[in-house]
Coordinates of C-alpha atoms and ligand atoms in Angstrom, one line a residue:
M1 CA 3.8 -24.7 -43.7
R2 CA 6.3 -27.3 -45.0
T3 CA 7.9 -26.4 -48.3
K4 CA 8.6 -29.0 -51.0
I5 CA 12.1 -28.5 -52.4
I6 CA 14.2 -29.8 -55.2
A7 CA 17.8 -28.7 -55.0
G8 CA 20.4 -29.6 -57.5
N9 CA 24.0 -30.0 -56.2
W10 CA 26.2 -29.5 -59.2
K11 CA 29.4 -30.1 -57.1
M12 CA 32.5 -29.1 -58.9
N13 CA 31.0 -29.5 -62.4
T14 CA 30.3 -27.2 -65.4
L15 CA 32.4 -24.3 -66.7
F16 CA 30.7 -20.9 -66.2
Q17 CA 29.0 -20.8 -69.6
E18 CA 27.9 -24.4 -69.4
G19 CA 26.4 -23.7 -66.0
V20 CA 24.4 -20.7 -67.3
T21 CA 23.1 -22.9 -70.2
L22 CA 22.2 -25.7 -67.8
A23 CA 20.2 -23.4 -65.6
N24 CA 18.4 -21.9 -68.5
N25 CA 17.6 -25.3 -70.0
V26 CA 16.3 -26.6 -66.7
L27 CA 14.0 -23.6 -66.4
E28 CA 12.8 -24.0 -70.0
N29 CA 11.8 -27.6 -69.3
T30 CA 10.1 -27.0 -66.0
G31 CA 6.7 -25.3 -65.8
A32 CA 6.2 -22.4 -63.3
V33 CA 7.4 -23.6 -59.9
A34 CA 4.2 -23.6 -57.8
S35 CA 4.0 -21.7 -54.5
G36 CA 4.9 -23.9 -51.6
T37 CA 7.5 -25.5 -53.8
S38 CA 11.1 -24.3 -54.2
L39 CA 13.7 -25.1 -56.9
I40 CA 17.3 -24.4 -55.9
F41 CA 20.4 -24.5 -58.0
G42 CA 23.5 -25.5 -55.8
V43 CA 26.2 -24.1 -58.0
P44 CA 30.0 -23.4 -57.8
F45 CA 31.0 -20.0 -56.3
T46 CA 32.0 -18.6 -59.7
H47 CA 28.5 -19.1 -61.1
L48 CA 26.5 -17.8 -58.2
K49 CA 25.8 -14.2 -59.2
S50 CA 24.8 -15.0 -62.8
I51 CA 22.6 -17.9 -61.9
A52 CA 21.0 -15.9 -59.1
E53 CA 20.1 -13.3 -61.7
I54 CA 18.6 -15.9 -64.0
S55 CA 16.7 -17.5 -61.1
A56 CA 15.4 -14.1 -59.9
K57 CA 13.3 -13.9 -63.0
H58 CA 11.3 -17.0 -61.9
A59 CA 9.1 -17.3 -58.9
N60 CA 10.2 -19.8 -56.3
V61 CA 13.6 -20.4 -57.9
S62 CA 16.8 -19.5 -56.1
V63 CA 20.5 -20.3 -55.7
A64 CA 22.6 -22.1 -53.1
A65 CA 26.3 -22.1 -52.5
Q66 CA 27.9 -25.5 -51.6
N67 CA 30.1 -24.2 -48.7
C68 CA 31.1 -21.1 -46.8
Y69 CA 33.6 -20.2 -44.1
F70 CA 32.6 -19.4 -40.6
E71 CA 34.5 -16.2 -40.1
T72 CA 33.0 -13.0 -41.3
K73 CA 36.1 -11.5 -43.0
G74 CA 39.8 -11.2 -42.8
A75 CA 43.0 -13.0 -43.6
F76 CA 41.6 -16.4 -44.7
T77 CA 43.1 -16.8 -48.1
G78 CA 40.8 -18.7 -50.5
E79 CA 37.7 -18.7 -48.2
V80 CA 34.3 -17.2 -48.9
S81 CA 32.0 -15.7 -46.1
A82 CA 28.3 -16.0 -45.8
A83 CA 27.9 -12.3 -46.3
M84 CA 29.8 -12.5 -49.6
L85 CA 27.4 -15.3 -50.7
K86 CA 24.4 -13.2 -49.7
S87 CA 25.8 -10.2 -51.7
A88 CA 26.1 -12.5 -54.8
G89 CA 22.4 -13.3 -54.6
C90 CA 22.5 -16.6 -52.7
S91 CA 19.5 -17.7 -50.6
H92 CA 20.8 -21.0 -49.2
V93 CA 24.1 -22.7 -48.3
I94 CA 24.6 -26.4 -48.4
L95 CA 26.6 -27.4 -45.3
G96 CA 27.8 -30.7 -43.9
H97 CA 27.8 -32.6 -47.2
S98 CA 29.5 -35.9 -46.8
E99 CA 32.2 -35.0 -49.4
R100 CA 33.1 -31.9 -47.3
R101 CA 33.2 -34.2 -44.2
Q102 CA 35.3 -36.8 -45.9
Y103 CA 37.7 -34.8 -48.2
F104 CA 38.0 -31.6 -46.2
N105 CA 37.9 -33.1 -42.7
E106 CA 34.9 -31.1 -41.6
S107 CA 33.9 -32.1 -38.2
E108 CA 30.4 -31.6 -36.8
A109 CA 31.9 -28.7 -34.7
I110 CA 33.1 -26.9 -37.8
I111 CA 29.8 -27.5 -39.6
Y112 CA 28.0 -26.1 -36.6
K113 CA 30.1 -22.9 -36.8
K114 CA 29.3 -22.6 -40.5
V115 CA 25.6 -23.1 -39.8
L116 CA 25.7 -20.3 -37.2
A117 CA 27.7 -18.0 -39.6
T118 CA 25.2 -18.7 -42.4
L119 CA 22.1 -18.1 -40.2
Y120 CA 23.7 -14.9 -38.9
E121 CA 23.5 -13.5 -42.5
K122 CA 19.8 -14.5 -42.7
L123 CA 20.6 -17.2 -45.3
K124 CA 19.0 -20.6 -45.1
V125 CA 21.0 -23.8 -44.6
I126 CA 20.6 -27.1 -46.3
Y127 CA 22.2 -29.3 -43.6
C128 CA 23.3 -32.7 -44.8
C129 CA 23.6 -35.8 -42.7
G130 CA 23.8 -39.5 -43.4
E131 CA 25.6 -42.7 -42.5
P132 CA 28.3 -44.7 -44.3
L133 CA 27.7 -48.2 -45.4
E134 CA 29.4 -50.0 -42.5
I135 CA 27.1 -48.2 -40.1
R136 CA 24.0 -49.2 -42.0
E137 CA 25.2 -52.8 -42.1
K138 CA 25.6 -52.8 -38.3
N139 CA 22.1 -51.4 -38.1
K140 CA 23.4 -48.3 -36.2
H141 CA 22.2 -45.7 -38.8
K142 CA 19.6 -44.1 -36.6
E143 CA 22.0 -43.6 -33.7
Y144 CA 24.7 -42.3 -36.1
V145 CA 22.4 -39.6 -37.7
S146 CA 21.0 -38.7 -34.2
E147 CA 24.6 -38.0 -33.1
Q148 CA 25.2 -35.8 -36.1
L149 CA 22.1 -33.8 -35.4
Q150 CA 23.0 -33.4 -31.7
G151 CA 26.3 -32.0 -32.6
S152 CA 24.9 -29.2 -34.7
I153 CA 21.3 -28.3 -35.6
L154 CA 19.7 -29.6 -32.4
K155 CA 21.8 -27.0 -30.6
L156 CA 20.0 -24.2 -32.4
S157 CA 17.2 -22.0 -31.1
E158 CA 13.6 -22.4 -32.3
K159 CA 14.0 -19.2 -34.4
Q160 CA 17.2 -20.6 -36.0
I161 CA 15.8 -24.0 -36.7
N162 CA 13.1 -22.5 -38.9
N163 CA 15.8 -21.5 -41.4
I164 CA 17.2 -25.1 -41.7
V165 CA 16.3 -27.6 -44.4
I166 CA 17.6 -31.1 -43.7
A167 CA 19.0 -33.4 -46.4
Y168 CA 19.3 -37.0 -45.4
E169 CA 22.0 -38.5 -47.7
P170 CA 23.1 -42.0 -46.9
I171 CA 26.7 -42.0 -48.1
W172 CA 26.4 -45.5 -49.7
A173 CA 23.7 -44.0 -52.0
I174 CA 25.7 -40.9 -53.2
G175 CA 26.9 -41.1 -56.7
T176 CA 26.6 -44.9 -56.6
G177 CA 23.4 -45.4 -58.5
K178 CA 22.2 -47.3 -55.4
T179 CA 19.2 -45.4 -54.0
A180 CA 17.7 -46.1 -50.5
T181 CA 14.4 -47.9 -50.8
T182 CA 11.4 -45.8 -50.1
E183 CA 11.0 -47.7 -46.8
E184 CA 14.6 -46.9 -45.8
A185 CA 14.2 -43.2 -46.7
Q186 CA 10.9 -42.9 -45.0
E187 CA 12.1 -44.6 -41.8
M188 CA 15.1 -42.3 -41.5
H189 CA 13.1 -39.2 -42.3
A190 CA 10.5 -40.0 -39.7
H191 CA 13.4 -40.6 -37.2
I192 CA 14.9 -37.2 -38.0
R193 CA 11.5 -35.5 -37.7
S194 CA 10.9 -37.1 -34.4
A195 CA 14.3 -35.8 -33.1
I196 CA 13.2 -32.3 -34.2
K197 CA 9.9 -32.8 -32.5
A198 CA 11.5 -33.9 -29.2
K199 CA 13.7 -30.8 -29.2
F200 CA 11.5 -28.1 -30.8
G201 CA 7.9 -29.4 -30.6
A202 CA 5.3 -30.6 -33.0
T203 CA 4.8 -27.4 -35.0
V204 CA 8.5 -27.0 -35.9
A205 CA 8.7 -30.7 -36.7
A206 CA 5.7 -30.5 -39.0
D207 CA 7.0 -27.5 -40.8
I208 CA 10.7 -28.5 -41.4
S209 CA 11.5 -29.8 -44.9
I210 CA 13.5 -33.0 -45.0
L211 CA 15.0 -33.8 -48.4
Y212 CA 16.4 -37.2 -49.5
G213 CA 19.7 -37.3 -51.4
G214 CA 21.6 -40.2 -53.0
S215 CA 21.1 -41.3 -56.6
V216 CA 17.7 -39.5 -57.1
K217 CA 16.6 -39.9 -60.7
S218 CA 13.5 -39.2 -62.6
S219 CA 12.7 -42.9 -62.5
N220 CA 12.6 -43.1 -58.6
A221 CA 11.8 -39.5 -57.7
K222 CA 8.0 -39.8 -57.7
E223 CA 8.0 -42.8 -55.4
L224 CA 10.5 -41.2 -52.9
F225 CA 8.7 -37.9 -52.8
A226 CA 5.3 -39.6 -52.2
Q227 CA 6.6 -40.7 -48.7
P228 CA 4.9 -38.7 -46.0
D229 CA 8.2 -37.5 -44.5
V230 CA 10.2 -37.0 -47.7
D231 CA 9.7 -33.3 -48.8
G232 CA 11.8 -33.3 -51.9
G233 CA 15.4 -34.1 -52.9
L234 CA 19.0 -33.0 -53.0
V235 CA 20.1 -34.2 -56.4
G236 CA 23.7 -34.6 -57.6
G237 CA 24.5 -36.4 -60.8
A238 CA 21.0 -36.1 -62.3
S239 CA 21.0 -32.3 -61.8
L240 CA 23.6 -31.9 -64.5
N241 CA 21.2 -33.1 -67.2
A242 CA 18.6 -30.5 -67.9
V243 CA 15.9 -32.8 -69.2
E244 CA 16.4 -35.4 -66.4
F245 CA 16.5 -32.7 -63.6
A246 CA 13.5 -31.0 -65.0
A247 CA 11.6 -34.3 -64.9
I248 CA 12.6 -34.7 -61.2
V249 CA 11.4 -31.1 -60.5
N250 CA 8.1 -31.8 -62.3
S251 CA 7.6 -35.0 -60.2
I252 CA 7.4 -33.1 -56.9
Ligands
PGA301 P1 23.9 -38.0 -56.3 O1 24.5 -37.0 -55.3 O2 22.5 -37.6 -56.6 O3 24.8 -38.0 -57.5 O4 23.9 -39.4 -55.6 C1 23.7 -36.4 -54.3 C2 24.5 -35.5 -53.4 O5 25.7 -35.7 -53.2 O6 24.0 -34.4 -53.0

């Protein structure tokens, strides 16, 4: 059964108290989150435990971290393990975000190791993929995303892939105000689903949630989410405004 998901990616925004207020305000503005639907707050590490506690009071609401390290513990100053995230009440970890790939040099091989470490702790992964503008302009976007998938999540077992949520985020649409058209989103989502089908079969492909990310707003959410292969969104900028984000949640 495919779950519809709206995940907010707060990135490195909000001080602790601001984050708590934001989460509370979002929840005040959304009705009960229906079963089969999931609302996830992707928050900074410092906010995880408190926002997990707030989320736990609401059905189908949970918390994601925005990164983790692939080692389980030890002398890795400044890093946070998947087990630590789990102990703070986290249910998901966002991995492979284009900002991590770009600013922190995360290769597909590193992302794959992080995916394995996260799954090992029985957390779910929101795996991000997506092409830069120059690749889209050369009409090579499908090949580019296929290669990303081949380097990580297509190497998983069938049991593991069931704990993956995919987020397609074309880099040219992230934080730019420029959203992919519904046709562009649907085309890539169908492509990703067919890659999952080719490797894991029709049932896994039908059940996996594929989110769209890149300038999702309340004004375009409904149309995007109405596409047959778009199962929700990973929302950056608009997730920092409680009323706007709640309107996106309510449009799924
Ligand atoms: P945006 O970010 O909604 O601000 O474009 C999306 C993301 O980076 O996950």
